[in-house]
Amino acid sequence: MATLPAPALEASEAPASLRFQGLWLFSPRADLSILLLPALLLLASVWLASLTGEGSHGFAQRIGRWTSQYVFLNGTHVILTFLLVGTRRELLHTTPTQSRLLVGGSSAVFLLTVGLLWYGDAHAPLLALLLGAGIHVLAAHHTLSQVKGLWALHGLRARAAGAPPLSEAERTLQRHFVPVALTLMMLRSLALPVTDALGARPMLNIGQAESGSLPHGLTWVLLAVWGVFAAKLVLALRGPPGQSGPRRVYVLAHVAVVAVYIVWPLWGSILTAGIHGLEYFFLTGRMLQPTPQETTARLRGPRVWAAMLALMAPIIVVGLVNSPFVTLVDGVTQGAATDFFLRQQPLWSLAVLATNGVVLAHYFADAFLYRFRIPRVREVTLPRLGLG
């Protein structure tokens, strides 16, 4: 039987220590590492780029992007959705149509994605560019939606511990977070040149640069709009004593992440990708751990983390093939690494297509897996997160 959350304490009763004690979503070390490790990667990449003078289109940026994808798991975590529903089968039956949506719908999205990308690469380059831009928009929406979801889980964690609930102002801004941030971020990456240098193009070029793009100076307009939203959010988070400190840290950190993306989208994409991958890895690890009622479950403890890494291994191999470090190996082996991988090109191309298909299928499945507005979904899912 689910345990009801403890009633919120009155402002005068809430001890100051409640702001942080027991309110971390995973643990103090995990929650802070998820934010700090990608930030350190970003700083190291920017420092290396400035040291070599190569800017944001050189080797340092490629290293940062690759690390966020394959070390911080943004490009590999996508398969974990299917490990979760395959081993915790009750998640497939939270609603009468859940299994058909997750299995049938995800399979259809996978096949459609692979087919369209293959056709675009082989016969329609403009279609391939448009598909790439569409995947970019979906990826940004998926990432921001996860932020909103974990923001809500922070609120539930604090509520269960007796902290005051989210204010109406914070709830309103929480609802608007995804559409506002998504609009600003996509305008920045699809419509504005990356820099103000003559001839600079948007981060994602789908032909719009040839016909002209919006002036780079509009970056500061986008940042000002986000600044107004951020200021309102800071005021909304100034609640009564006892408010959740970890929730404030989490939300304000992601406000800063969006600001970094608006100003420096190529570098900001490294930051957002790294945080997203680590968040999803820890979230899935928590969901995979058995509940106290699942006493006979064999997948528990270290086996959970081992199973996740094993399932991600094929995508990690694809990442190694596309690693920027291949060029370093070439320098020692006189191009032997590239020659070897070129001979396997059909296999690697198929693997990349399949990986993109899994990515889109993962977006689709996640959209239905965490529908917390449905009571039965909350009843099944929240206990797996320790919030039953």
XYZ file of C-alpha atoms in Angstrom:
388
model
C 0.000 0.000 0.000
C 1.411 3.408 -0.972
C 2.509 5.700 1.820
C 0.953 9.131 1.804
C 3.349 12.100 1.881
C 3.802 13.820 5.193
C 1.859 17.059 5.550
C 3.828 20.217 4.821
C 5.176 22.007 7.832
C 4.142 25.521 8.595
C 6.826 28.097 7.832
C 7.448 28.699 11.518
C 7.841 24.949 12.169
C 10.182 24.095 9.304
C 13.751 23.683 10.615
C 16.513 25.258 8.560
C 18.257 21.873 8.321
C 15.270 20.522 6.366
C 16.389 22.553 3.378
C 18.970 19.902 2.484
C 18.593 16.863 4.751
C 17.056 13.954 2.888
C 15.920 16.109 -0.026
C 18.513 15.124 -2.623
C 16.985 13.178 -5.468
C 19.744 10.535 -5.604
C 22.425 11.569 -3.096
C 24.405 14.753 -2.442
C 27.417 13.362 -4.325
C 25.392 12.072 -7.292
C 23.158 15.136 -7.620
C 26.078 17.559 -7.575
C 28.307 15.390 -9.794
C 25.601 15.262 -12.470
C 25.843 19.048 -12.712
C 29.540 19.606 -12.037
C 31.202 16.945 -14.226
C 29.703 18.238 -17.516
C 30.489 21.798 -16.400
C 34.127 20.832 -15.837
C 34.186 19.131 -19.246
C 32.879 22.324 -20.819
C 35.515 24.467 -19.109
C 38.297 22.061 -20.087
C 37.147 22.026 -23.722
C 36.930 25.818 -23.891
C 40.364 26.144 -22.269
C 41.896 23.697 -24.766
C 40.275 25.507 -27.698
C 41.610 28.866 -26.495
C 45.061 27.356 -25.894
C 45.284 26.030 -29.456
C 43.460 29.002 -30.995
C 41.152 26.694 -32.948
C 37.861 28.134 -31.691
C 34.603 26.253 -31.281
C 34.824 24.238 -34.508
C 38.069 22.404 -33.788
C 39.397 19.304 -32.102
C 38.650 20.490 -28.556
C 34.976 20.938 -29.340
C 34.862 17.476 -30.935
C 36.465 15.941 -27.846
C 33.944 17.670 -25.584
C 31.009 16.617 -27.729
C 32.227 13.015 -27.934
C 32.845 12.831 -24.175
C 29.348 14.102 -23.386
C 27.876 11.524 -25.762
C 29.849 8.402 -24.790
C 31.472 9.019 -21.398
C 28.612 10.993 -19.872
C 26.196 8.665 -21.684
C 23.994 11.082 -23.620
C 24.360 9.010 -26.774
C 24.223 5.616 -25.080
C 21.496 5.913 -22.442
C 18.739 5.684 -25.069
C 18.713 1.874 -24.957
C 18.113 1.851 -21.190
C 14.414 2.652 -21.623
C 13.916 -0.778 -23.141
C 15.960 -2.528 -20.457
C 13.660 -0.876 -17.919
C 10.361 -1.965 -19.473
C 11.785 -5.378 -20.321
C 12.787 -6.193 -16.741
C 10.169 -4.258 -14.758
C 7.189 -5.485 -16.712
C 4.540 -3.742 -14.620
C 5.596 -0.532 -16.363
C 4.197 -2.014 -19.576
C 0.724 -2.321 -18.087
C 0.084 0.906 -16.200
C -2.762 1.712 -18.615
C -4.781 -0.533 -20.961
C -2.887 0.805 -24.003
C 0.554 1.184 -22.437
C 2.091 -2.012 -23.848
C 0.849 -1.271 -27.370
C 2.192 2.267 -27.188
C 5.590 1.307 -25.808
C 6.203 -1.827 -27.885
C 4.223 -1.214 -31.069
C 4.666 2.540 -31.214
C 8.387 2.464 -30.446
C 8.959 -0.281 -33.042
C 7.098 1.739 -35.671
C 9.109 4.878 -34.847
C 12.345 2.889 -35.070
C 11.529 1.447 -38.501
C 10.252 4.763 -39.862
C 13.334 6.633 -38.636
C 15.797 4.115 -40.090
C 13.917 4.060 -43.411
C 13.731 7.832 -43.783
C 17.349 8.396 -42.779
C 18.556 5.692 -45.185
C 16.511 7.139 -48.036
C 17.624 10.680 -47.255
C 21.303 9.764 -47.119
C 21.103 7.796 -50.373
C 18.654 9.794 -52.480
C 17.545 13.088 -50.909
C 20.260 15.171 -49.172
C 17.818 17.989 -48.343
C 15.504 15.485 -46.637
C 18.464 14.212 -44.615
C 19.231 17.781 -43.489
C 15.619 18.393 -42.511
C 15.495 15.098 -40.623
C 18.656 16.096 -38.762
C 17.092 19.410 -37.790
C 13.900 17.655 -36.701
C 15.863 15.228 -34.529
C 17.705 18.220 -33.023
C 14.397 19.856 -32.046
C 13.028 16.593 -30.613
C 16.251 16.033 -28.665
C 16.055 19.507 -27.130
C 12.379 18.994 -26.214
C 13.184 15.605 -24.684
C 16.066 17.061 -22.656
C 14.023 19.986 -21.347
C 11.074 17.721 -20.548
C 13.381 15.580 -18.422
C 14.467 18.700 -16.536
C 10.831 19.550 -15.895
C 10.141 15.968 -14.765
C 13.051 15.889 -12.315
C 12.025 19.327 -11.080
C 8.629 17.810 -10.267
C 10.289 14.825 -8.553
C 12.320 17.229 -6.418
C 9.028 18.810 -5.393
C 7.576 15.418 -4.477
C 10.714 14.488 -2.530
C 10.503 17.717 -0.520
C 6.755 17.314 0.026
C 7.222 13.773 1.338
C 9.826 15.051 3.814
C 7.471 17.728 5.124
C 8.845 20.748 3.272
C 6.402 23.345 1.939
C 4.866 22.520 -1.458
C 5.677 24.397 -4.655
C 4.090 27.831 -4.773
C 1.540 28.602 -7.459
C 4.029 30.986 -9.077
C 6.648 28.213 -9.279
C 4.112 25.748 -10.694
C 3.163 28.241 -13.389
C 6.787 28.792 -14.381
C 7.376 25.036 -14.293
C 4.590 24.572 -16.869
C 6.088 27.272 -19.090
C 9.703 26.159 -18.740
C 9.804 23.749 -21.694
C 8.037 25.909 -24.329
C 9.937 29.089 -23.405
C 13.378 27.462 -23.201
C 12.783 25.333 -26.320
C 11.717 28.330 -28.412
C 14.741 30.405 -27.404
C 17.222 27.542 -27.832
C 15.927 26.535 -31.267
C 15.909 30.126 -32.494
C 19.535 30.332 -31.398
C 20.702 27.120 -33.066
C 18.562 27.213 -36.233
C 18.204 30.912 -37.038
C 21.189 32.882 -35.668
C 24.834 32.565 -36.765
C 27.084 30.908 -34.207
C 29.347 33.990 -34.068
C 29.263 37.520 -35.432
C 32.100 36.740 -37.884
C 31.407 37.534 -41.527
C 29.903 34.496 -43.259
C 29.158 32.638 -40.023
C 26.289 30.175 -40.235
C 23.797 28.842 -37.685
C 24.811 25.863 -35.592
C 22.530 23.638 -37.689
C 22.737 24.606 -41.321
C 19.850 23.255 -43.407
C 20.265 25.756 -46.216
C 18.857 28.753 -44.360
C 22.263 30.477 -44.332
C 22.302 30.787 -48.127
C 19.102 32.807 -48.088
C 20.138 34.765 -45.027
C 19.642 34.193 -41.306
C 18.695 36.479 -38.449
C 21.406 38.854 -37.187
C 23.764 37.467 -34.555
C 22.945 40.472 -32.348
C 19.523 39.005 -31.617
C 21.348 36.585 -29.312
C 21.226 39.245 -26.618
C 17.501 39.745 -27.142
C 16.977 36.006 -26.607
C 19.176 36.153 -23.519
C 17.205 39.137 -22.173
C 13.921 37.262 -22.605
C 15.405 34.289 -20.749
C 16.706 36.675 -18.087
C 13.150 37.903 -17.409
C 11.957 34.301 -17.049
C 14.917 33.510 -14.767
C 14.251 36.551 -12.570
C 10.625 35.506 -12.114
C 11.769 32.017 -11.211
C 14.264 33.274 -8.631
C 11.479 35.288 -6.991
C 9.142 32.269 -7.087
C 11.768 30.093 -5.380
C 12.018 32.561 -2.484
C 9.458 30.765 -0.399
C 8.986 30.283 3.350
C 11.688 28.737 5.555
C 12.221 25.026 4.987
C 12.162 25.178 1.195
C 14.117 22.447 -0.561
C 17.701 23.509 -1.111
C 18.461 20.693 -3.598
C 15.478 21.718 -5.727
C 16.689 25.304 -5.831
C 20.190 24.154 -6.784
C 18.794 21.925 -9.524
C 16.417 24.452 -11.046
C 18.793 27.417 -10.978
C 21.603 25.269 -12.419
C 19.433 24.425 -15.406
C 18.449 28.070 -15.798
C 22.173 28.770 -16.134
C 22.586 25.862 -18.586
C 19.951 27.343 -20.920
C 21.680 30.732 -20.709
C 25.022 29.145 -21.677
C 23.347 27.491 -24.667
C 21.799 30.757 -25.839
C 25.145 32.584 -25.754
C 27.426 29.738 -26.948
C 25.258 26.999 -28.538
C 28.141 24.775 -29.682
C 29.619 24.732 -26.188
C 26.213 24.719 -24.511
C 25.243 21.571 -26.383
C 28.139 19.768 -24.661
C 26.846 20.892 -21.268
C 23.189 19.990 -21.860
C 24.064 16.605 -23.373
C 26.376 15.603 -20.535
C 23.910 16.516 -17.800
C 21.027 14.814 -19.594
C 22.913 11.543 -20.067
C 24.037 11.323 -16.446
C 20.576 12.231 -15.156
C 18.935 9.504 -17.193
C 21.543 6.928 -16.170
C 20.968 7.530 -12.458
C 17.203 7.786 -12.909
C 17.067 4.429 -14.726
C 19.352 2.863 -12.141
C 16.943 3.930 -9.409
C 13.942 2.641 -11.383
C 15.608 -0.729 -12.017
C 16.368 -1.384 -8.360
C 13.699 -3.678 -6.864
C 11.173 -2.267 -4.434
C 10.939 -3.732 -0.906
C 8.052 -5.907 -2.135
C 10.167 -7.472 -4.912
C 12.116 -9.772 -2.620
C 12.877 -12.373 -5.294
C 14.163 -9.996 -7.974
C 17.618 -11.093 -9.182
C 18.468 -7.791 -10.847
C 19.538 -5.705 -7.874
C 22.497 -3.809 -6.457
C 25.659 -3.861 -8.603
C 23.948 -6.120 -11.151
C 21.731 -3.202 -12.156
C 24.699 -1.022 -13.095
C 26.450 -3.942 -14.823
C 23.337 -4.719 -16.891
C 23.016 -1.094 -17.993
C 26.663 -0.896 -19.077
C 26.447 -4.239 -20.890
C 23.366 -3.164 -22.852
C 25.008 0.135 -23.817
C 28.190 -1.605 -24.996
C 27.242 -1.870 -28.730
C 26.505 1.872 -28.900
C 29.762 2.576 -27.075
C 31.584 0.580 -29.788
C 29.925 2.750 -32.448
C 31.112 5.775 -30.475
C 34.682 4.490 -30.427
C 34.649 4.196 -34.210
C 33.467 7.808 -34.499
C 35.865 9.027 -31.843
C 38.076 12.071 -32.538
C 40.895 10.041 -31.026
C 41.007 7.905 -34.189
C 42.976 10.728 -35.806
C 45.536 10.540 -32.991
C 45.936 6.804 -33.581
C 46.369 7.536 -37.276
C 49.274 9.795 -36.462
C 51.119 6.864 -34.910
C 50.012 4.153 -37.337
C 50.241 6.127 -40.607
C 46.478 6.070 -41.156
C 45.928 2.394 -40.332
C 42.975 3.063 -38.034
C 41.029 5.076 -40.599
C 41.868 2.550 -43.335
C 40.516 -0.286 -41.208
C 37.283 1.527 -40.341
C 36.718 2.569 -43.954
C 36.774 -1.093 -44.952
C 33.936 -1.680 -42.443
C 31.967 1.335 -43.651
C 28.707 -0.485 -44.590
C 28.573 -2.073 -41.145
C 29.234 1.206 -39.341
C 26.674 3.075 -41.482
C 24.032 0.494 -40.590
C 24.979 0.765 -36.910
C 24.628 4.568 -37.009
C 21.198 4.294 -38.672
C 20.076 1.758 -36.050
C 21.363 3.982 -33.235
C 19.398 6.958 -34.560
C 16.323 4.739 -34.761
C 16.757 3.715 -31.131
C 17.139 7.391 -30.159
C 13.795 8.352 -31.698
C 12.097 5.236 -30.316
C 13.441 6.184 -26.871
C 11.960 9.686 -27.178
C 8.597 8.156 -28.082
C 8.638 5.578 -25.277
C 9.656 8.093 -22.619
C 6.802 10.388 -23.598
C 4.362 7.692 -22.462
C 6.367 5.996 -19.721
C 6.387 8.939 -17.305
C 2.874 10.362 -17.643
C 2.554 11.254 -13.969
C -0.761 13.013 -14.527
C -2.325 9.508 -14.815
C -3.018 8.084 -11.320
C -2.108 4.502 -12.237
C 1.241 5.611 -13.697
C 2.014 7.442 -10.452
C 0.925 4.423 -8.416
C 3.336 2.104 -10.238
C 6.249 4.437 -10.995
C 6.687 6.595 -7.908
C 7.412 3.660 -5.530
C 10.251 2.660 -7.857
C 11.707 6.125 -7.261
C 11.298 5.880 -3.487
C 8.379 8.320 -3.584
C 5.477 5.923 -3.109
